[in-house]
Amino acid sequence: MKEGIIMRVKGILKAAAGLLAGAMLLGSCTGVNKQNPVPVGELLSSQAQGSSGQESKAAALSSGTNSAPVDLSDIEAVTKAYVAPLGDYCLCYPWASASEIQVNHLISICGDNNLLNRPADVNLNTPDPSAAEVEAALQRHFDVSADYLRTSWMYNKKAQTYHLYTHKQELPFRAISATQKGSRIEIEVGLTVPDPGKVEDKEATLLAGYAAVNYRPYGKDRLIFPSGTLTVELTGDNTVKYVSYKCSETFLKETEKLERYKKYAEAFEYDLGRSTWNDAAKLEPDALVVYYIYLCGTGEVDMPKNTPIEEYFGNPYMPAKELEAAVMKHLDVTPEQIRKSQYYDKKRNAYWTGGIGTTADTEIVSAKQEGNRLTLTMKDSITSSEAILRWNCQAVLEVDGDNYRYISYVKEETTKE
């Protein structure tokens, strides 16, 4: 393997904020309505066996946080007990203390790991748990204040509750090694990627080039790239407290390379990428509302916090002026077009939504920039319990510094495996 090899990475480095967008509104935007909602059970089963993922995550957390320490020479056990509970969002950026973890990620940890020990066959959101329950569960493992947790948009101030969400994760982060120093355990964490010499799709590439010296073998056909050091502390009753996570400098540099184009490409994992279009004015109005939710997930705009809560799904109403301005910044559309969405409430002059639906995984194959025009070629896929859907696609943007607008999108024929 030569230094600087460019390789394909499937599902690698989902931005923490982007991941939250996938978790924050569980449901399907297409065809969702208050009179005929999709049953929660169907939604979970459609998310690539999300229910089974929930059970395994809950088991992983309980085995590591409420029981005796695991054998640190057993790397899989260390991964399951200490690394997996954080998901793949909290390990994409450094934090010197738990209070530096993005607040929505903390609340998501509570839902993903079922910290409230709700029965596996019961919807975590029925009813919404009290603020005291959620805060106590998280404070058992993270030194954070209730005031900080309540800055999350998932917190309902009026009801004094949280609305929890769960989402399936590929969990590419794994433990590489672990050492104990007193009551603290330092865990070297790595990101697993396909071995380019053993994957079938050898011609597919991603923009990021990694030095081969940074890789180590992992399993039969994967490599692991050291990403940082996770520190946890065992209290007197062997409860795990998450102390800090320090990213390696090399990892941070590589993530910056991916971030350059990823923020453009990931928008098509949602409804903007459902079909070919060469004029944004022809996009479905519902897709434009979902795009705003995606922007909230990236951190470009903030999800409304002090707005009324929609009665059925429990999500905040989104003021029309804010949503429309954010969408029109990147797409040549009008308020009138967006307001044709089924999610527009004319009386409130605001939008509601039941969720973002199933999202795709995006692999950037190549990028070509001529002047201000950027062309991204991508390979997308959706993995479910029944099949894997794959398709090639291409997006064209106008980029001017930090500003950008989507011009067109071409989606080729989908194959089913």
Coordinates of C-alpha atoms in Angstrom, one line a residue:
M1 CA 0.0 0.0 0.0
K2 CA 1.5 3.3 -1.0
E3 CA 1.6 6.4 1.1
G4 CA -1.2 8.9 0.2
I5 CA -3.5 6.3 -1.3
I6 CA -6.9 7.6 -2.1
M7 CA -9.6 5.2 -1.0
R8 CA -13.3 4.7 -0.8
V9 CA -14.9 5.2 2.6
K10 CA -18.6 4.2 3.1
G11 CA -20.5 6.1 5.7
I12 CA -17.2 7.6 7.0
L13 CA -17.3 10.7 9.2
K14 CA -20.9 11.6 9.3
A15 CA -20.8 15.1 10.7
A16 CA -22.1 15.2 14.3
A17 CA -24.6 17.9 13.4
G18 CA -25.6 16.0 10.2
L19 CA -26.2 12.9 12.2
L20 CA -28.5 14.7 14.6
A21 CA -30.6 15.8 11.7
G22 CA -31.2 12.2 10.9
A23 CA -32.1 11.4 14.5
M24 CA -34.0 14.5 15.5
L25 CA -37.2 14.0 13.5
L26 CA -38.0 10.3 13.3
G27 CA -40.7 9.8 10.7
S28 CA -41.4 10.1 7.0
C29 CA -42.0 13.5 5.4
T30 CA -43.4 12.0 2.2
G31 CA -47.1 11.4 2.6
V32 CA -47.1 12.1 6.4
N33 CA -50.3 13.7 7.6
K34 CA -51.9 14.1 11.0
Q35 CA -55.0 12.2 9.9
N36 CA -53.2 9.1 8.7
P37 CA -49.8 9.0 10.3
V38 CA -47.4 6.1 9.7
P39 CA -47.4 3.8 12.8
V40 CA -44.3 4.2 14.9
G41 CA -43.5 0.5 14.6
E42 CA -43.4 0.7 10.8
L43 CA -41.1 3.7 11.0
L44 CA -38.6 2.0 13.2
S45 CA -38.6 -1.2 11.2
S46 CA -38.1 0.8 8.0
Q47 CA -34.9 2.4 9.4
A48 CA -32.8 -0.6 8.5
Q49 CA -33.7 -2.7 11.6
G50 CA -33.6 0.3 13.9
S51 CA -35.3 -1.6 16.7
S52 CA -32.7 -4.3 16.9
G53 CA -30.0 -1.7 16.9
Q54 CA -31.7 0.0 19.8
E55 CA -31.6 -3.2 21.8
S56 CA -28.0 -3.9 21.1
K57 CA -27.0 -0.4 22.1
A58 CA -28.9 -0.5 25.3
A59 CA -27.2 -3.8 26.2
A60 CA -23.8 -2.3 25.4
L61 CA -24.3 0.7 27.7
S62 CA -25.6 -1.3 30.6
S63 CA -22.7 -3.8 30.4
G64 CA -20.2 -0.9 30.6
T65 CA -21.7 1.7 32.8
N66 CA -23.5 -0.2 35.6
S67 CA -21.3 -3.2 36.1
A68 CA -17.7 -4.2 36.9
P69 CA -15.1 -3.0 34.4
V70 CA -14.6 -5.2 31.3
D71 CA -11.3 -6.9 30.4
L72 CA -9.3 -4.2 28.8
S73 CA -7.5 -6.7 26.6
D74 CA -10.8 -7.6 25.0
I75 CA -11.1 -4.8 22.5
E76 CA -14.5 -5.8 21.3
A77 CA -15.8 -5.7 24.9
V78 CA -14.2 -2.3 25.4
T79 CA -15.8 -1.0 22.2
K80 CA -19.2 -2.3 23.3
A81 CA -19.0 -1.0 26.8
Y82 CA -17.3 2.4 26.5
V83 CA -17.1 3.5 22.8
A84 CA -20.4 2.4 21.2
P85 CA -22.7 4.2 23.7
L86 CA -21.4 7.5 22.4
G87 CA -22.6 6.7 18.9
D88 CA -20.8 8.1 15.9
Y89 CA -21.6 11.8 16.5
C90 CA -19.7 12.5 19.7
L91 CA -16.4 11.2 18.3
C92 CA -16.3 13.5 15.3
Y93 CA -15.0 16.4 17.3
P94 CA -12.9 17.0 20.5
W95 CA -14.3 17.9 23.9
A96 CA -12.3 18.6 27.0
S97 CA -15.2 18.0 29.3
A98 CA -18.7 16.6 29.0
S99 CA -20.2 20.1 29.0
E100 CA -18.5 20.7 25.6
I101 CA -20.4 17.8 24.0
Q102 CA -23.2 19.3 21.8
V103 CA -26.3 19.3 23.9
N104 CA -28.5 17.6 21.3
H105 CA -26.0 14.8 21.0
L106 CA -26.3 14.2 24.8
I107 CA -30.1 14.0 24.6
S108 CA -29.7 11.6 21.7
I109 CA -27.5 9.4 23.7
C110 CA -30.3 9.0 26.2
G111 CA -32.7 7.8 23.5
D112 CA -30.3 5.7 21.6
N113 CA -29.1 3.8 24.7
N114 CA -32.5 3.7 26.3
L115 CA -31.0 5.0 29.6
L116 CA -34.5 5.2 31.0
N117 CA -34.8 1.4 30.7
R118 CA -38.1 1.5 28.9
P119 CA -39.3 -1.8 27.5
A120 CA -37.9 -2.6 24.1
D121 CA -41.3 -2.9 22.5
V122 CA -42.5 0.5 23.8
N123 CA -42.0 3.7 21.8
L124 CA -39.5 5.8 23.7
N125 CA -41.6 8.9 23.0
T126 CA -44.8 7.6 24.6
P127 CA -45.2 9.5 26.8
D128 CA -42.4 12.0 26.7
P129 CA -40.2 11.4 29.8
S130 CA -40.0 14.1 32.4
A131 CA -37.0 16.4 32.4
A132 CA -35.9 15.1 35.8
E133 CA -35.8 11.5 34.5
V134 CA -33.7 12.4 31.5
E135 CA -31.4 14.7 33.3
A136 CA -30.7 12.3 36.1
A137 CA -30.0 9.5 33.6
L138 CA -27.5 11.6 31.7
Q139 CA -25.9 13.2 34.8
R140 CA -25.1 9.7 36.0
H141 CA -22.5 9.4 33.2
F142 CA -21.8 13.0 32.1
D143 CA -20.9 16.0 34.3
V144 CA -23.4 18.4 32.8
S145 CA -25.9 20.8 34.4
A146 CA -29.7 20.6 34.0
D147 CA -29.6 24.2 32.7
Y148 CA -27.3 23.1 29.9
L149 CA -29.4 20.1 28.9
R150 CA -32.4 22.3 28.8
T151 CA -30.9 24.5 26.0
S152 CA -31.7 21.6 23.7
W153 CA -34.6 22.1 21.3
M154 CA -35.8 18.6 22.4
Y155 CA -36.7 20.1 25.8
N156 CA -40.3 21.2 26.2
K157 CA -40.3 24.0 28.8
K158 CA -44.0 24.1 29.2
A159 CA -44.4 20.4 29.9
Q160 CA -41.1 19.9 31.6
T161 CA -40.3 16.9 29.4
Y162 CA -37.9 15.9 26.6
H163 CA -38.8 14.4 23.3
L164 CA -36.4 11.5 22.6
Y165 CA -35.3 10.2 19.3
T166 CA -33.5 7.1 18.2
H167 CA -31.6 6.4 15.0
K168 CA -29.6 3.5 13.6
Q169 CA -25.8 4.0 13.4
E170 CA -23.2 2.1 11.5
L171 CA -20.8 2.8 14.4
P172 CA -17.5 2.9 12.4
F173 CA -15.6 3.9 15.6
R174 CA -13.9 1.1 17.5
A175 CA -11.5 0.8 20.4
I176 CA -7.9 0.0 19.4
S177 CA -6.3 -0.3 22.8
A178 CA -7.1 0.6 26.4
T179 CA -5.0 1.3 29.5
Q180 CA -6.1 2.0 33.1
K181 CA -4.5 4.6 35.2
G182 CA -6.0 4.6 38.7
S183 CA -9.7 5.1 38.3
R184 CA -9.4 6.3 34.7
I185 CA -9.3 4.4 31.5
E186 CA -7.7 5.8 28.4
I187 CA -9.0 4.3 25.2
E188 CA -7.4 4.8 21.8
V189 CA -10.3 5.1 19.3
G190 CA -10.1 4.5 15.6
L191 CA -12.3 4.8 12.5
T192 CA -12.7 1.6 10.5
V193 CA -12.6 1.8 6.7
P194 CA -12.6 -0.8 3.9
D195 CA -9.2 -2.2 2.8
P196 CA -8.9 -0.9 -0.8
G197 CA -7.0 -4.0 -1.7
K198 CA -10.0 -6.3 -0.7
V199 CA -13.2 -4.4 -1.5
E200 CA -14.9 -5.3 -4.7
D201 CA -15.5 -1.7 -5.9
K202 CA -11.8 -0.8 -6.2
E203 CA -12.4 2.0 -8.8
A204 CA -14.6 4.1 -6.4
T205 CA -12.6 6.8 -4.6
L206 CA -13.2 9.5 -2.1
L207 CA -11.5 12.9 -2.0
A208 CA -9.6 12.3 1.2
G209 CA -6.1 10.8 0.8
Y210 CA -4.6 9.1 3.9
A211 CA -1.0 8.1 4.6
A212 CA -0.8 4.3 4.7
V213 CA 1.4 4.5 7.8
N214 CA -1.6 5.7 9.8
Y215 CA -3.6 2.5 9.1
R216 CA -3.6 -0.7 11.0
P217 CA -5.3 -4.0 9.9
Y218 CA -8.7 -4.6 11.4
G219 CA -10.5 -7.8 10.8
K220 CA -10.4 -9.6 7.4
D221 CA -11.1 -6.8 5.0
R222 CA -10.9 -3.5 6.9
L223 CA -8.3 -1.1 8.2
I224 CA -8.6 1.2 11.2
F225 CA -7.4 4.8 11.3
P226 CA -6.6 6.2 14.8
S227 CA -8.8 9.1 15.5
G228 CA -8.3 10.1 19.1
T229 CA -8.2 9.2 22.8
L230 CA -11.4 8.7 24.9
T231 CA -11.0 9.1 28.7
V232 CA -13.6 7.6 31.0
E233 CA -13.6 7.3 34.8
L234 CA -15.0 4.5 37.0
T235 CA -16.7 5.8 40.2
G236 CA -16.9 3.8 43.4
D237 CA -19.8 1.8 42.3
N238 CA -18.2 1.2 38.8
T239 CA -20.5 3.7 37.1
V240 CA -18.8 5.1 34.0
K241 CA -18.2 8.8 33.7
Y242 CA -17.2 10.2 30.4
V243 CA -14.4 12.7 31.0
S244 CA -13.0 13.9 27.6
Y245 CA -12.2 13.0 24.0
K246 CA -9.1 14.3 22.3
C247 CA -8.9 14.1 18.5
S248 CA -5.6 13.3 16.8
E249 CA -4.2 16.2 14.7
T250 CA -4.0 13.9 11.6
F251 CA -7.7 13.0 12.1
L252 CA -8.7 16.6 12.4
K253 CA -6.9 17.5 9.2
E254 CA -8.5 14.7 7.3
T255 CA -12.0 15.5 8.5
E256 CA -11.4 19.1 7.4
K257 CA -10.7 17.8 3.9
L258 CA -13.9 15.8 3.9
E259 CA -15.9 18.7 5.3
R260 CA -15.0 20.9 2.3
Y261 CA -17.4 19.1 0.0
K262 CA -19.5 17.0 2.3
K263 CA -21.7 19.9 3.3
Y264 CA -22.8 20.2 -0.3
A265 CA -23.3 16.5 -1.0
E266 CA -25.2 15.4 2.1
A267 CA -28.2 17.6 1.3
F268 CA -29.0 15.0 -1.4
E269 CA -29.3 12.3 1.2
Y270 CA -32.7 13.8 1.9
D271 CA -35.7 14.7 -0.3
L272 CA -33.6 16.9 -2.7
G273 CA -32.0 13.7 -4.0
R274 CA -35.2 11.7 -4.7
S275 CA -35.2 12.4 -8.4
T276 CA -33.5 14.4 -11.2
W277 CA -34.2 18.1 -11.5
N278 CA -32.6 21.0 -13.4
D279 CA -34.8 23.8 -12.1
A280 CA -35.3 24.2 -8.3
A281 CA -38.7 25.7 -9.1
K282 CA -39.8 22.1 -10.0
L283 CA -38.8 20.6 -6.6
E284 CA -41.6 19.3 -4.4
P285 CA -42.5 21.9 -1.7
D286 CA -42.3 19.2 1.0
A287 CA -38.6 18.6 0.0
L288 CA -37.9 22.2 0.6
V289 CA -39.2 22.0 4.2
V290 CA -37.1 18.9 4.8
Y291 CA -34.1 20.8 3.4
Y292 CA -34.5 23.4 6.1
I293 CA -34.5 20.7 8.8
Y294 CA -31.2 19.4 7.2
L295 CA -29.8 22.9 7.5
C296 CA -30.7 22.9 11.2
G297 CA -28.8 19.7 11.6
T298 CA -25.6 21.2 10.0
G299 CA -25.7 24.1 12.4
E300 CA -26.1 26.7 9.7
V301 CA -29.4 27.7 11.2
D302 CA -30.9 27.0 14.6
M303 CA -34.0 24.9 15.2
P304 CA -36.6 27.2 16.8
K305 CA -36.7 26.8 20.6
N306 CA -39.3 29.2 21.8
T307 CA -42.1 28.5 19.3
P308 CA -45.3 26.5 19.9
I309 CA -45.1 22.7 19.7
E310 CA -47.0 20.9 17.1
E311 CA -49.7 18.8 18.8
Y312 CA -49.4 15.5 17.1
F313 CA -45.7 14.9 16.5
G314 CA -44.4 17.1 19.3
N315 CA -42.0 19.0 17.1
P316 CA -41.6 22.8 17.2
Y317 CA -43.4 24.9 14.6
M318 CA -40.9 26.6 12.3
P319 CA -41.7 30.3 11.5
A320 CA -42.3 30.8 7.8
K321 CA -40.0 33.8 7.4
E322 CA -37.0 32.0 8.9
L323 CA -37.5 28.8 7.0
E324 CA -38.1 30.4 3.7
A325 CA -35.1 32.7 3.9
A326 CA -32.8 29.8 4.8
V327 CA -34.0 27.7 1.9
M328 CA -33.9 30.5 -0.7
K329 CA -30.3 31.3 0.2
H330 CA -29.2 28.0 -1.5
L331 CA -32.1 27.3 -3.9
D332 CA -33.8 29.5 -6.5
V333 CA -37.3 29.2 -5.1
T334 CA -40.0 31.5 -3.9
P335 CA -42.0 31.6 -0.6
E336 CA -45.1 30.9 -2.7
Q337 CA -43.6 27.6 -3.9
I338 CA -42.6 26.5 -0.4
R339 CA -46.0 27.4 1.0
K340 CA -47.6 24.8 -1.2
S341 CA -46.2 22.2 1.1
Q342 CA -48.6 20.1 3.2
Y343 CA -46.5 21.2 6.2
Y344 CA -47.4 24.9 5.9
D345 CA -49.9 26.1 8.5
K346 CA -51.5 29.2 7.1
K347 CA -53.1 30.3 10.3
R348 CA -49.8 30.2 12.2
N349 CA -47.7 31.3 9.2
A350 CA -45.4 28.5 10.2
Y351 CA -44.3 25.0 9.2
W352 CA -44.6 21.7 11.0
T353 CA -43.3 18.2 10.1
G354 CA -43.6 14.6 11.1
G355 CA -40.0 13.7 10.3
I356 CA -37.3 13.5 7.7
G357 CA -37.8 9.9 6.5
T358 CA -35.2 7.4 5.4
T359 CA -31.9 8.9 4.4
A360 CA -29.2 7.7 2.0
D361 CA -25.5 7.2 2.5
T362 CA -23.4 9.4 0.2
E363 CA -19.9 8.7 -1.2
I364 CA -18.2 11.5 -3.1
V365 CA -16.4 10.0 -6.1
S366 CA -15.0 13.1 -7.7
A367 CA -15.2 16.9 -7.6
K368 CA -14.5 19.3 -10.5
Q369 CA -14.5 23.0 -10.2
E370 CA -14.4 25.4 -13.1
G371 CA -14.6 29.0 -12.0
N372 CA -17.5 29.2 -9.6
R373 CA -19.2 26.1 -10.9
L374 CA -18.6 22.9 -8.9
T375 CA -19.7 19.5 -10.1
L376 CA -19.9 16.7 -7.6
T377 CA -20.1 13.1 -8.7
M378 CA -21.5 10.7 -6.0
K379 CA -22.5 7.2 -5.3
D380 CA -25.5 6.9 -3.0
S381 CA -27.1 3.9 -1.3
I382 CA -29.9 3.0 1.2
T383 CA -29.4 -0.2 3.3
S384 CA -32.5 -1.9 4.8
S385 CA -33.3 -5.3 6.2
E386 CA -34.8 -6.3 2.8
A387 CA -32.3 -4.9 0.2
I388 CA -29.5 -2.5 -0.6
L389 CA -30.4 0.2 -3.2
R390 CA -27.6 1.9 -5.0
W391 CA -27.5 4.7 -7.6
N392 CA -25.0 7.2 -9.2
C393 CA -25.8 10.9 -9.1
Q394 CA -24.3 14.2 -10.0
A395 CA -24.9 17.7 -8.5
V396 CA -24.0 21.1 -9.9
L397 CA -23.5 24.1 -7.7
E398 CA -22.5 27.8 -8.0
V399 CA -19.9 28.4 -5.2
D400 CA -18.7 31.9 -4.3
G401 CA -16.7 31.9 -1.1
D402 CA -18.9 30.7 1.7
N403 CA -22.0 31.2 -0.4
Y404 CA -23.4 28.5 -2.7
R405 CA -26.5 27.7 -4.6
Y406 CA -27.7 24.4 -6.1
I407 CA -28.2 24.4 -9.8
S408 CA -29.2 20.9 -10.8
Y409 CA -29.2 17.2 -9.8
V410 CA -29.1 14.1 -11.9
K411 CA -30.0 10.7 -10.4
E412 CA -29.3 7.6 -12.5
E413 CA -31.2 4.3 -12.4
T414 CA -31.3 2.6 -9.1
T415 CA -30.1 -1.0 -8.7
K416 CA -31.3 -3.4 -6.0
E417 CA -29.2 -6.0 -4.3

